[in-house]
mmCIF file of C-alpha atoms in Angstrom:
data_model
loop_
_atom_site.group_PDB
_atom_site.id
_atom_site.type_symbol
_atom_site.label_atom_id
_atom_site.label_comp_id
_atom_site.label_asym_id
_atom_site.label_seq_id
_atom_site.Cartn_x
_atom_site.Cartn_y
_atom_site.Cartn_z
ATOM 1 C CA UNK A 21 5.854 -25.765 -3.799
ATOM 2 C CA UNK A 22 8.769 -24.668 -5.946
ATOM 3 C CA UNK A 23 7.875 -21.020 -5.295
ATOM 4 C CA UNK A 24 9.063 -18.589 -7.968
ATOM 5 C CA UNK A 25 11.327 -20.089 -10.607
ATOM 6 C CA UNK A 26 13.324 -18.288 -13.269
ATOM 7 C CA UNK A 27 15.185 -19.503 -16.339
ATOM 8 C CA UNK A 28 17.835 -19.175 -17.506
ATOM 9 C CA UNK A 29 20.154 -18.430 -14.605
ATOM 10 C CA UNK A 30 22.758 -16.793 -16.838
ATOM 11 C CA UNK A 31 22.576 -15.441 -20.369
ATOM 12 C CA UNK A 32 24.934 -13.610 -22.700
ATOM 13 C CA UNK A 33 23.492 -11.783 -25.693
ATOM 14 C CA UNK A 34 24.870 -9.693 -28.498
ATOM 15 C CA UNK A 35 23.464 -6.235 -29.114
ATOM 16 C CA UNK A 36 20.304 -6.476 -31.159
ATOM 17 C CA UNK A 37 19.424 -10.042 -30.231
ATOM 18 C CA UNK A 38 16.077 -10.852 -28.686
ATOM 19 C CA UNK A 39 15.264 -13.276 -25.925
ATOM 20 C CA UNK A 40 12.658 -14.197 -23.341
ATOM 21 C CA UNK A 41 13.301 -14.538 -19.622
ATOM 22 C CA UNK A 42 10.958 -17.078 -18.108
ATOM 23 C CA UNK A 43 9.200 -16.761 -14.764
ATOM 24 C CA UNK A 44 6.750 -19.166 -13.200
ATOM 25 C CA UNK A 45 5.110 -19.487 -9.791
ATOM 26 C CA UNK A 46 3.080 -22.373 -8.393
ATOM 27 C CA UNK A 47 1.463 -20.534 -5.497
ATOM 28 C CA UNK A 48 -1.591 -19.313 -7.424
ATOM 29 C CA UNK A 49 -0.497 -15.734 -6.823
ATOM 30 C CA UNK A 50 -2.457 -13.001 -8.498
ATOM 31 C CA UNK A 51 0.285 -10.380 -8.642
ATOM 32 C CA UNK A 52 3.554 -10.866 -10.540
ATOM 33 C CA UNK A 53 6.289 -8.401 -11.373
ATOM 34 C CA UNK A 54 9.689 -8.015 -12.965
ATOM 35 C CA UNK A 55 12.546 -5.986 -11.481
ATOM 36 C CA UNK A 56 16.060 -5.234 -12.586
ATOM 37 C CA UNK A 57 18.916 -4.785 -10.166
ATOM 38 C CA UNK A 58 21.994 -2.771 -11.062
ATOM 39 C CA UNK A 59 25.123 -2.276 -8.916
ATOM 40 C CA UNK A 60 24.631 0.261 -6.141
ATOM 41 C CA UNK A 61 20.948 0.618 -6.868
ATOM 42 C CA UNK A 62 17.814 -0.843 -5.462
ATOM 43 C CA UNK A 63 15.446 -2.978 -7.458
ATOM 44 C CA UNK A 64 13.533 -1.072 -10.119
ATOM 45 C CA UNK A 65 10.155 -2.202 -11.377
ATOM 46 C CA UNK A 66 9.982 -2.973 -15.095
ATOM 47 C CA UNK A 67 6.475 -4.391 -15.626
ATOM 48 C CA UNK A 68 3.841 -5.959 -13.470
ATOM 49 C CA UNK A 69 0.621 -7.905 -13.756
ATOM 50 C CA UNK A 70 -2.389 -7.947 -11.438
ATOM 51 C CA UNK A 71 -3.833 -11.080 -12.996
ATOM 52 C CA UNK A 72 -4.012 -13.175 -16.156
ATOM 53 C CA UNK A 73 -4.501 -10.961 -19.190
ATOM 54 C CA UNK A 74 -3.635 -7.735 -17.351
ATOM 55 C CA UNK A 75 -0.223 -6.069 -17.439
ATOM 56 C CA UNK A 76 1.083 -2.570 -16.851
ATOM 57 C CA UNK A 77 4.314 -0.611 -16.968
ATOM 58 C CA UNK A 78 6.543 0.016 -14.031
ATOM 59 C CA UNK A 79 9.353 2.497 -13.536
ATOM 60 C CA UNK A 80 11.684 1.371 -16.347
ATOM 61 C CA UNK A 81 9.597 -0.395 -19.062
ATOM 62 C CA UNK A 82 11.387 0.735 -22.230
ATOM 63 C CA UNK A 83 12.895 -2.110 -24.245
ATOM 64 C CA UNK A 84 10.850 -4.802 -22.519
ATOM 65 C CA UNK A 85 7.543 -6.508 -23.224
ATOM 66 C CA UNK A 86 5.467 -8.792 -21.037
ATOM 67 C CA UNK A 87 2.348 -10.900 -21.304
ATOM 68 C CA UNK A 88 0.309 -12.891 -18.780
ATOM 69 C CA UNK A 89 -1.676 -15.590 -20.517
ATOM 70 C CA UNK A 90 -1.869 -17.788 -17.412
ATOM 71 C CA UNK A 91 -1.772 -17.172 -13.673
ATOM 72 C CA UNK A 92 1.441 -19.178 -13.372
ATOM 73 C CA UNK A 93 3.665 -17.632 -16.055
ATOM 74 C CA UNK A 94 4.947 -14.128 -16.627
ATOM 75 C CA UNK A 95 7.677 -14.005 -19.306
ATOM 76 C CA UNK A 96 9.775 -10.911 -19.942
ATOM 77 C CA UNK A 97 10.853 -10.249 -23.520
ATOM 78 C CA UNK A 98 13.789 -8.188 -24.655
ATOM 79 C CA UNK A 99 13.022 -7.129 -28.205
ATOM 80 C CA UNK A 100 16.449 -5.863 -29.245
ATOM 81 C CA UNK A 101 19.027 -6.203 -26.490
ATOM 82 C CA UNK A 102 21.257 -3.255 -25.645
ATOM 83 C CA UNK A 103 24.319 -3.059 -23.345
ATOM 84 C CA UNK A 104 22.266 -0.855 -20.994
ATOM 85 C CA UNK A 105 20.096 -3.911 -20.316
ATOM 86 C CA UNK A 106 22.990 -5.757 -18.728
ATOM 87 C CA UNK A 107 21.625 -6.420 -15.273
ATOM 88 C CA UNK A 108 20.249 -9.007 -12.898
ATOM 89 C CA UNK A 109 16.550 -9.597 -13.401
ATOM 90 C CA UNK A 110 14.213 -10.742 -10.664
ATOM 91 C CA UNK A 111 10.681 -11.958 -10.949
ATOM 92 C CA UNK A 112 8.407 -11.707 -7.929
ATOM 93 C CA UNK A 113 4.879 -12.676 -6.986
ATOM 94 C CA UNK A 114 2.475 -12.023 -4.162
ATOM 95 C CA UNK A 115 -0.917 -13.345 -3.200
ATOM 96 C CA UNK A 116 -3.057 -10.501 -4.401
ATOM 97 C CA UNK A 117 -3.159 -6.908 -5.391
ATOM 98 C CA UNK A 118 -4.432 -4.449 -2.873
ATOM 99 C CA UNK A 119 -2.897 -6.237 0.064
ATOM 100 C CA UNK A 120 0.067 -6.034 2.365
ATOM 101 C CA UNK A 121 1.260 -9.533 1.573
ATOM 102 C CA UNK A 122 4.949 -10.061 1.095
ATOM 103 C CA UNK A 123 6.449 -10.522 -2.339
ATOM 104 C CA UNK A 124 8.320 -13.721 -3.051
ATOM 105 C CA UNK A 125 11.324 -13.375 -5.332
ATOM 106 C CA UNK A 126 12.860 -15.807 -7.766
ATOM 107 C CA UNK A 127 16.612 -16.547 -7.809
ATOM 108 C CA UNK A 128 17.299 -14.115 -10.652
ATOM 109 C CA UNK A 129 18.670 -14.170 -14.190
ATOM 110 C CA UNK A 130 22.039 -12.551 -14.768
ATOM 111 C CA UNK A 131 22.044 -11.041 -18.256
ATOM 112 C CA UNK A 132 25.062 -9.644 -20.071
ATOM 113 C CA UNK A 133 24.640 -7.798 -23.367
ATOM 114 C CA UNK A 134 27.819 -7.369 -25.388
ATOM 115 C CA UNK B 10 11.523 13.378 -5.955
ATOM 116 C CA UNK B 11 10.617 11.327 -2.941
ATOM 117 C CA UNK B 12 12.660 8.206 -2.426
ATOM 118 C CA UNK B 13 13.787 5.554 -0.035
ATOM 119 C CA UNK B 14 17.453 5.687 0.848
ATOM 120 C CA UNK B 15 19.984 4.161 3.185
ATOM 121 C CA UNK B 16 22.481 5.938 5.413
ATOM 122 C CA UNK B 17 25.398 3.505 5.110
ATOM 123 C CA UNK B 18 26.423 1.417 2.115
ATOM 124 C CA UNK B 19 28.528 -1.032 4.205
ATOM 125 C CA UNK B 20 28.253 -2.115 7.821
ATOM 126 C CA UNK B 21 30.940 -4.249 9.444
ATOM 127 C CA UNK B 22 29.809 -6.088 12.571
ATOM 128 C CA UNK B 23 31.597 -8.454 14.886
ATOM 129 C CA UNK B 24 29.986 -11.838 15.358
ATOM 130 C CA UNK B 25 27.772 -11.813 18.432
ATOM 131 C CA UNK B 26 27.238 -8.059 18.396
ATOM 132 C CA UNK B 27 23.966 -6.400 17.521
ATOM 133 C CA UNK B 28 23.546 -4.811 14.071
ATOM 134 C CA UNK B 29 21.546 -1.726 13.293
ATOM 135 C CA UNK B 30 20.720 -0.919 9.692
ATOM 136 C CA UNK B 31 19.117 2.431 8.984
ATOM 137 C CA UNK B 32 16.814 3.656 6.262
ATOM 138 C CA UNK B 33 15.418 7.113 5.575
ATOM 139 C CA UNK B 34 12.266 7.707 3.616
ATOM 140 C CA UNK B 35 10.816 10.971 2.419
ATOM 141 C CA UNK B 36 7.309 10.015 1.346
ATOM 142 C CA UNK B 37 5.100 10.712 4.321
ATOM 143 C CA UNK B 38 2.221 9.000 2.496
ATOM 144 C CA UNK B 39 3.923 5.591 2.724
ATOM 145 C CA UNK B 40 2.117 3.313 5.123
ATOM 146 C CA UNK B 41 3.926 0.010 4.744
ATOM 147 C CA UNK B 42 7.597 -0.824 5.054
ATOM 148 C CA UNK B 43 9.509 -4.026 4.478
ATOM 149 C CA UNK B 44 13.023 -5.250 5.075
ATOM 150 C CA UNK B 45 14.550 -7.748 2.673
ATOM 151 C CA UNK B 46 17.768 -9.727 2.933
ATOM 152 C CA UNK B 47 19.684 -10.662 -0.200
ATOM 153 C CA UNK B 48 22.499 -13.162 -0.043
ATOM 154 C CA UNK B 49 25.058 -13.305 -2.809
ATOM 155 C CA UNK B 50 23.634 -14.829 -5.978
ATOM 156 C CA UNK B 51 20.102 -15.105 -4.616
ATOM 157 C CA UNK B 52 16.875 -13.177 -4.790
ATOM 158 C CA UNK B 53 15.690 -10.900 -1.972
ATOM 159 C CA UNK B 54 14.091 -12.685 0.943
ATOM 160 C CA UNK B 55 11.435 -11.138 3.181
ATOM 161 C CA UNK B 56 12.580 -10.524 6.747
ATOM 162 C CA UNK B 57 9.975 -8.420 8.473
ATOM 163 C CA UNK B 58 7.426 -5.735 7.736
ATOM 164 C CA UNK B 59 5.681 -2.972 9.614
ATOM 165 C CA UNK B 60 2.604 -0.842 9.037
ATOM 166 C CA UNK B 61 2.627 2.861 9.704
ATOM 167 C CA UNK B 62 0.231 2.485 12.624
ATOM 168 C CA UNK B 63 2.995 0.693 14.539
ATOM 169 C CA UNK B 64 6.295 1.920 16.002
ATOM 170 C CA UNK B 65 7.956 -1.419 16.575
ATOM 171 C CA UNK B 66 7.664 -4.976 15.469
ATOM 172 C CA UNK B 67 9.722 -7.953 16.536
ATOM 173 C CA UNK B 68 10.575 -11.175 14.824
ATOM 174 C CA UNK B 69 13.081 -13.878 15.505
ATOM 175 C CA UNK B 70 16.319 -12.018 16.365
ATOM 176 C CA UNK B 71 15.118 -9.016 14.342
ATOM 177 C CA UNK B 72 13.294 -5.851 15.320
ATOM 178 C CA UNK B 73 12.054 -3.118 13.031
ATOM 179 C CA UNK B 74 11.555 0.381 14.406
ATOM 180 C CA UNK B 75 9.578 3.060 12.639
ATOM 181 C CA UNK B 76 9.883 6.721 13.539
ATOM 182 C CA UNK B 77 7.312 8.586 11.494
ATOM 183 C CA UNK B 78 8.265 11.950 12.964
ATOM 184 C CA UNK B 79 11.695 11.880 11.317
ATOM 185 C CA UNK B 80 10.745 9.391 8.581
ATOM 186 C CA UNK B 81 13.259 6.826 9.702
ATOM 187 C CA UNK B 82 13.199 3.052 9.632
ATOM 188 C CA UNK B 83 15.717 0.730 11.208
ATOM 189 C CA UNK B 84 16.373 -2.984 11.362
ATOM 190 C CA UNK B 85 18.073 -4.393 14.411
ATOM 191 C CA UNK B 86 19.624 -7.852 14.308
ATOM 192 C CA UNK B 87 20.465 -9.358 17.672
ATOM 193 C CA UNK B 88 23.584 -11.478 18.177
ATOM 194 C CA UNK B 89 24.703 -11.181 14.567
ATOM 195 C CA UNK B 90 25.868 -14.431 13.013
ATOM 196 C CA UNK B 91 27.998 -15.170 9.927
ATOM 197 C CA UNK B 92 24.823 -16.214 8.120
ATOM 198 C CA UNK B 93 23.554 -12.659 8.508
ATOM 199 C CA UNK B 94 26.168 -11.409 6.027
ATOM 200 C CA UNK B 95 24.135 -10.075 3.116
ATOM 201 C CA UNK B 96 22.730 -6.940 1.537
ATOM 202 C CA UNK B 97 19.710 -5.564 3.347
ATOM 203 C CA UNK B 98 17.092 -3.500 1.551
ATOM 204 C CA UNK B 99 14.293 -1.434 2.919
ATOM 205 C CA UNK B 100 11.253 -0.898 0.751
ATOM 206 C CA UNK B 101 8.150 1.214 1.101
ATOM 207 C CA UNK B 102 4.630 1.106 -0.211
ATOM 208 C CA UNK B 103 2.209 4.025 -0.316
ATOM 209 C CA UNK B 104 -0.832 1.868 0.344
ATOM 210 C CA UNK B 105 -2.032 -1.661 -0.210
ATOM 211 C CA UNK B 106 -2.361 -0.979 -3.930
ATOM 212 C CA UNK B 107 0.954 0.802 -4.255
ATOM 213 C CA UNK B 108 4.097 -0.589 -5.777
ATOM 214 C CA UNK B 109 7.161 -1.313 -3.724
ATOM 215 C CA UNK B 110 9.961 1.236 -3.921
ATOM 216 C CA UNK B 111 13.357 -0.054 -2.863
ATOM 217 C CA UNK B 112 16.338 1.639 -1.326
ATOM 218 C CA UNK B 113 19.871 1.049 -2.621
ATOM 219 C CA UNK B 114 20.805 -1.510 0.060
ATOM 220 C CA UNK B 115 23.347 -1.875 2.871
ATOM 221 C CA UNK B 116 26.034 -4.529 2.764
ATOM 222 C CA UNK B 117 26.435 -6.173 6.176
ATOM 223 C CA UNK B 118 29.725 -7.970 6.747
ATOM 224 C CA UNK B 119 30.045 -10.132 9.836
ATOM 225 C CA UNK B 120 33.593 -10.576 11.090
ATOM 226 C CA UNK B 121 34.717 -13.319 13.481
#
């Protein structure tokens, strides 16, 4: 199993540009989520999904969209990038909702918005 | 608001010594706690977890202690090695359906 994979690893955008951060998992996990990590702060939840076709907002959803058309993929879209979205983004998955299973994290995407 | 926090941002430990990383939480409703390790340039990696019906749980070279009376969580690493240098996060969950809430992290630096 490749686990949780994320692409790209690094990205530089100009203010106003849009892009999609890709996340995929091959563990047939039901639950997937996106976090952002800023210096000196813990991970903050952006959006999450409890299964294909179901998504919901986390703690900091503004400026981001998600969709979950398949169990494997959970892309994160930035509609109009802003410097405040400069961060490291992590995708995570776990076996199922309503459980105490651990979350598995991807390697992250480091995004810089100029 | 209620939050998960850490007492020390940086912990310097001599190789071979034991490390103790502390975490305070204020949400008494939380019933699940996890410690993650994050090495530079990588995603967080699960270390060990504990449910609120336990006081202590041991893994390989790691022990997590939970003191519900003072809402305190700690991670002990025995015989700290250079490979233990990383940022350590505690996280809490209110119940099995809850979302993880992370603390800010503690940087552990292992010196020879």
